[in-house]
Amino acid sequence: MGALDAVHAAEAYAQGYNGLGVIIGIVDFNFDLASSEVNYHPASKGIDPASKAIYEAQTGQTIDTNLHGHAVAATAAAIKNDSGIHGIAYNATVLAVDYLSDVDETQFVDHGDVVHVSDPFTYLTDHGARIVNTSYGYDSGDVISNPPSVQEFYITQTPAQAVANGALLVAAAGNGGFAHPSLSNYDIIADLQTAGILDSGPGAFIIAGAVDGTNAIASFSDRAGTLRDYYMVAPGSHLVLPWNGSLAFLSGTSFSTPLISGAAAIVLQRWPGLTARQVAEVLFQSATDLGAPGVDDV
């Protein structure tokens, strides 16, 4: 069974709903903004070379060149044009912002070091995105133990800012196969708790896990664990998606995440007056209960 069949997308299409008029904001790495397969918003932003250089210097690592962001965007909203694949919300617009785009920048000095803070989340919501997708994250094992000595740093604002701005934030659970979502999700939860908006206000947060073709939790997917009240799954195993100029089978919570974002876009098209929190409630209340009855930690 295909991913779109698994989430009953055709039932929405039959009623005329496909994401038309909705902007999905995506923060990720490496988009193909010239592609005709995704309706990219003209305000989309690619990599800022200076910020990329700062980030690579501070991490001592070279940024991967795979078009991960484009695959995520296509999952959400690739155009239905009888070529290749189409996304779940195939008439939605994607406002893509590369993680290294350096938008809405602020700066501060910390012990003589200059820190550049990009805020792609406010940039997205200021340009009309009410759904924000982050198919990346980090875990404790991603911490660089001996980072290079530099005097300039590039970071981004917390994704919780999207929720503070009234949007629905959908974030990947992680691909470690762990009992709990990745550390980045716990940090978002902590930021939302600090701001007093985790369970109140117009914005909302969903953590996206992945299931396989039988609707069983994918072996690689981080489970719901202690964040089960904010966790939802979507197909994320062996999906046919564009990858670096061709089609490939891809797996990961990176791709279950935009399926949920695209589903949210369809809900918003049908009921544009809903808040992000109400959209999340529609998704949770209408979702298929998998695993143990009720909300469980898988």
PDB file of N, CA and C in Angstrom, residues 24 26 28 30-33 37-40 67-79 85-89 92 94-96 133 135 241-242 254-255 258:
ATOM      1  N   ILE A  24       3.167  26.025   3.133  1.00  0.00           N
ATOM      2  CA  ILE A  24       3.892  25.162   4.058  1.00  0.00           C
ATOM      3  C   ILE A  24       5.323  25.678   4.158  1.00  0.00           C
ATOM      4  N   ILE A  26       9.155  25.254   5.235  1.00  0.00           N
ATOM      5  CA  ILE A  26      10.087  24.152   5.482  1.00  0.00           C
ATOM      6  C   ILE A  26      11.487  24.718   5.719  1.00  0.00           C
ATOM      7  N   ASP A  28      15.263  23.398   6.162  1.00  0.00           N
ATOM      8  CA  ASP A  28      16.003  22.163   5.896  1.00  0.00           C
ATOM      9  C   ASP A  28      17.312  22.511   5.202  1.00  0.00           C
ATOM     10  N   ASN A  30      19.485  22.204   1.674  1.00  0.00           N
ATOM     11  CA  ASN A  30      19.629  21.936   0.243  1.00  0.00           C
ATOM     12  C   ASN A  30      18.296  21.698  -0.475  1.00  0.00           C
ATOM     13  N   PHE A  31      17.755  22.780  -0.999  1.00  0.00           N
ATOM     14  CA  PHE A  31      16.564  22.739  -1.838  1.00  0.00           C
ATOM     15  C   PHE A  31      16.958  22.956  -3.299  1.00  0.00           C
ATOM     16  N   ASP A  32      16.153  22.439  -4.206  1.00  0.00           N
ATOM     17  CA  ASP A  32      16.304  22.738  -5.629  1.00  0.00           C
ATOM     18  C   ASP A  32      15.244  23.766  -5.990  1.00  0.00           C
ATOM     19  N   LEU A  33      15.533  25.025  -5.693  1.00  0.00           N
ATOM     20  CA  LEU A  33      14.527  26.073  -5.834  1.00  0.00           C
ATOM     21  C   LEU A  33      14.164  26.351  -7.284  1.00  0.00           C
ATOM     22  N   GLU A  37       9.000  20.909 -10.192  1.00  0.00           N
ATOM     23  CA  GLU A  37       8.193  19.846  -9.582  1.00  0.00           C
ATOM     24  C   GLU A  37       7.562  20.267  -8.262  1.00  0.00           C
ATOM     25  N   VAL A  38       8.041  21.372  -7.684  1.00  0.00           N
ATOM     26  CA  VAL A  38       7.482  21.892  -6.439  1.00  0.00           C
ATOM     27  C   VAL A  38       7.175  23.367  -6.662  1.00  0.00           C
ATOM     28  N   ASN A  39       6.022  23.811  -6.191  1.00  0.00           N
ATOM     29  CA  ASN A  39       5.657  25.214  -6.304  1.00  0.00           C
ATOM     30  C   ASN A  39       6.315  25.991  -5.166  1.00  0.00           C
ATOM     31  N   TYR A  40       7.580  26.349  -5.382  1.00  0.00           N
ATOM     32  CA  TYR A  40       8.319  27.087  -4.363  1.00  0.00           C
ATOM     33  C   TYR A  40       7.879  28.557  -4.350  1.00  0.00           C
ATOM     34  N   LEU A  67      20.270  16.677  -1.765  1.00  0.00           N
ATOM     35  CA  LEU A  67      19.107  17.564  -1.787  1.00  0.00           C
ATOM     36  C   LEU A  67      18.018  17.060  -0.841  1.00  0.00           C
ATOM     37  N   HIS A  68      18.362  17.000   0.430  1.00  0.00           N
ATOM     38  CA  HIS A  68      17.435  16.513   1.450  1.00  0.00           C
ATOM     39  C   HIS A  68      16.203  17.408   1.544  1.00  0.00           C
ATOM     40  N   GLY A  69      16.423  18.714   1.570  1.00  0.00           N
ATOM     41  CA  GLY A  69      15.311  19.637   1.689  1.00  0.00           C
ATOM     42  C   GLY A  69      14.326  19.515   0.535  1.00  0.00           C
ATOM     43  N   HIS A  70      14.849  19.313  -0.661  1.00  0.00           N
ATOM     44  CA  HIS A  70      13.966  19.180  -1.825  1.00  0.00           C
ATOM     45  C   HIS A  70      13.121  17.911  -1.733  1.00  0.00           C
ATOM     46  N   ALA A  71      13.709  16.815  -1.257  1.00  0.00           N
ATOM     47  CA  ALA A  71      12.944  15.575  -1.090  1.00  0.00           C
ATOM     48  C   ALA A  71      11.835  15.761  -0.068  1.00  0.00           C
ATOM     49  N   VAL A  72      12.133  16.493   1.006  1.00  0.00           N
ATOM     50  CA  VAL A  72      11.127  16.778   2.029  1.00  0.00           C
ATOM     51  C   VAL A  72      10.003  17.635   1.437  1.00  0.00           C
ATOM     52  N   ALA A  73      10.387  18.662   0.676  1.00  0.00           N
ATOM     53  CA  ALA A  73       9.387  19.537   0.062  1.00  0.00           C
ATOM     54  C   ALA A  73       8.497  18.769  -0.906  1.00  0.00           C
ATOM     55  N   ALA A  74       9.098  17.858  -1.671  1.00  0.00           N
ATOM     56  CA  ALA A  74       8.332  17.064  -2.627  1.00  0.00           C
ATOM     57  C   ALA A  74       7.358  16.136  -1.914  1.00  0.00           C
ATOM     58  N   THR A  75       7.762  15.579  -0.788  1.00  0.00           N
ATOM     59  CA  THR A  75       6.866  14.720  -0.018  1.00  0.00           C
ATOM     60  C   THR A  75       5.617  15.488   0.391  1.00  0.00           C
ATOM     61  N   ALA A  76       5.812  16.719   0.790  1.00  0.00           N
ATOM     62  CA  ALA A  76       4.686  17.540   1.228  1.00  0.00           C
ATOM     63  C   ALA A  76       3.845  18.030   0.069  1.00  0.00           C
ATOM     64  N   ALA A  77       4.497  18.453  -1.023  1.00  0.00           N
ATOM     65  CA  ALA A  77       3.727  19.236  -1.994  1.00  0.00           C
ATOM     66  C   ALA A  77       4.227  19.169  -3.428  1.00  0.00           C
ATOM     67  N   ALA A  78       4.906  18.098  -3.842  1.00  0.00           N
ATOM     68  CA  ALA A  78       5.280  18.001  -5.252  1.00  0.00           C
ATOM     69  C   ALA A  78       4.023  18.093  -6.115  1.00  0.00           C
ATOM     70  N   ILE A  79       4.122  18.820  -7.213  1.00  0.00           N
ATOM     71  CA  ILE A  79       2.977  19.110  -8.079  1.00  0.00           C
ATOM     72  C   ILE A  79       2.488  17.841  -8.780  1.00  0.00           C
ATOM     73  N   ILE A  85       6.509  11.903  -9.030  1.00  0.00           N
ATOM     74  CA  ILE A  85       5.560  11.680  -7.928  1.00  0.00           C
ATOM     75  C   ILE A  85       4.820  12.983  -7.632  1.00  0.00           C
ATOM     76  N   HIS A  86       3.768  12.900  -6.853  1.00  0.00           N
ATOM     77  CA  HIS A  86       3.161  14.129  -6.345  1.00  0.00           C
ATOM     78  C   HIS A  86       3.073  14.042  -4.836  1.00  0.00           C
ATOM     79  N   GLY A  87       3.116  15.211  -4.198  1.00  0.00           N
ATOM     80  CA  GLY A  87       3.051  15.275  -2.746  1.00  0.00           C
ATOM     81  C   GLY A  87       1.635  15.134  -2.250  1.00  0.00           C
ATOM     82  N   ILE A  88       1.498  14.962  -0.953  1.00  0.00           N
ATOM     83  CA  ILE A  88       0.166  14.794  -0.380  1.00  0.00           C
ATOM     84  C   ILE A  88      -0.674  16.056  -0.587  1.00  0.00           C
ATOM     85  N   ALA A  89      -0.105  17.235  -0.369  1.00  0.00           N
ATOM     86  CA  ALA A  89      -0.818  18.500  -0.598  1.00  0.00           C
ATOM     87  C   ALA A  89      -0.268  19.113  -1.882  1.00  0.00           C
ATOM     88  N   ALA A  92      -0.382  22.890  -2.696  1.00  0.00           N
ATOM     89  CA  ALA A  92       0.120  23.850  -1.707  1.00  0.00           C
ATOM     90  C   ALA A  92       1.384  24.527  -2.227  1.00  0.00           C
ATOM     91  N   VAL A  94       5.215  25.842  -1.218  1.00  0.00           N
ATOM     92  CA  VAL A  94       6.285  25.594  -0.243  1.00  0.00           C
ATOM     93  C   VAL A  94       7.163  26.836  -0.120  1.00  0.00           C
ATOM     94  N   LEU A  95       7.213  27.373   1.080  1.00  0.00           N
ATOM     95  CA  LEU A  95       8.159  28.450   1.389  1.00  0.00           C
ATOM     96  C   LEU A  95       9.366  27.787   2.042  1.00  0.00           C
ATOM     97  N   ALA A  96      10.411  27.613   1.258  1.00  0.00           N
ATOM     98  CA  ALA A  96      11.596  26.877   1.696  1.00  0.00           C
ATOM     99  C   ALA A  96      12.664  27.847   2.186  1.00  0.00           C
ATOM    100  N   ASN A 133       7.689  22.884   8.924  1.00  0.00           N
ATOM    101  CA  ASN A 133       8.236  21.523   8.922  1.00  0.00           C
ATOM    102  C   ASN A 133       9.737  21.562   9.164  1.00  0.00           C
ATOM    103  N   SER A 135      12.514  18.684   9.282  1.00  0.00           N
ATOM    104  CA  SER A 135      12.904  17.277   9.141  1.00  0.00           C
ATOM    105  C   SER A 135      14.388  17.097   9.437  1.00  0.00           C
ATOM    106  N   LEU A 241      10.816   8.975  -3.881  1.00  0.00           N
ATOM    107  CA  LEU A 241      10.934  10.428  -3.813  1.00  0.00           C
ATOM    108  C   LEU A 241      12.082  10.911  -4.689  1.00  0.00           C
ATOM    109  N   PRO A 242      12.063  12.185  -5.085  1.00  0.00           N
ATOM    110  CA  PRO A 242      13.201  12.717  -5.852  1.00  0.00           C
ATOM    111  C   PRO A 242      14.443  12.818  -4.977  1.00  0.00           C
ATOM    112  N   SER A 254      12.333  11.899   8.452  1.00  0.00           N
ATOM    113  CA  SER A 254      12.390  13.111   7.636  1.00  0.00           C
ATOM    114  C   SER A 254      11.220  13.188   6.667  1.00  0.00           C
ATOM    115  N   PHE A 255      10.738  12.023   6.223  1.00  0.00           N
ATOM    116  CA  PHE A 255       9.715  12.000   5.178  1.00  0.00           C
ATOM    117  C   PHE A 255       8.319  11.707   5.720  1.00  0.00           C
ATOM    118  N   PRO A 258       6.849  15.553   6.593  1.00  0.00           N
ATOM    119  CA  PRO A 258       6.091  16.365   5.629  1.00  0.00           C
ATOM    120  C   PRO A 258       4.769  15.741   5.197  1.00  0.00           C
TER     121      PRO A 258
END
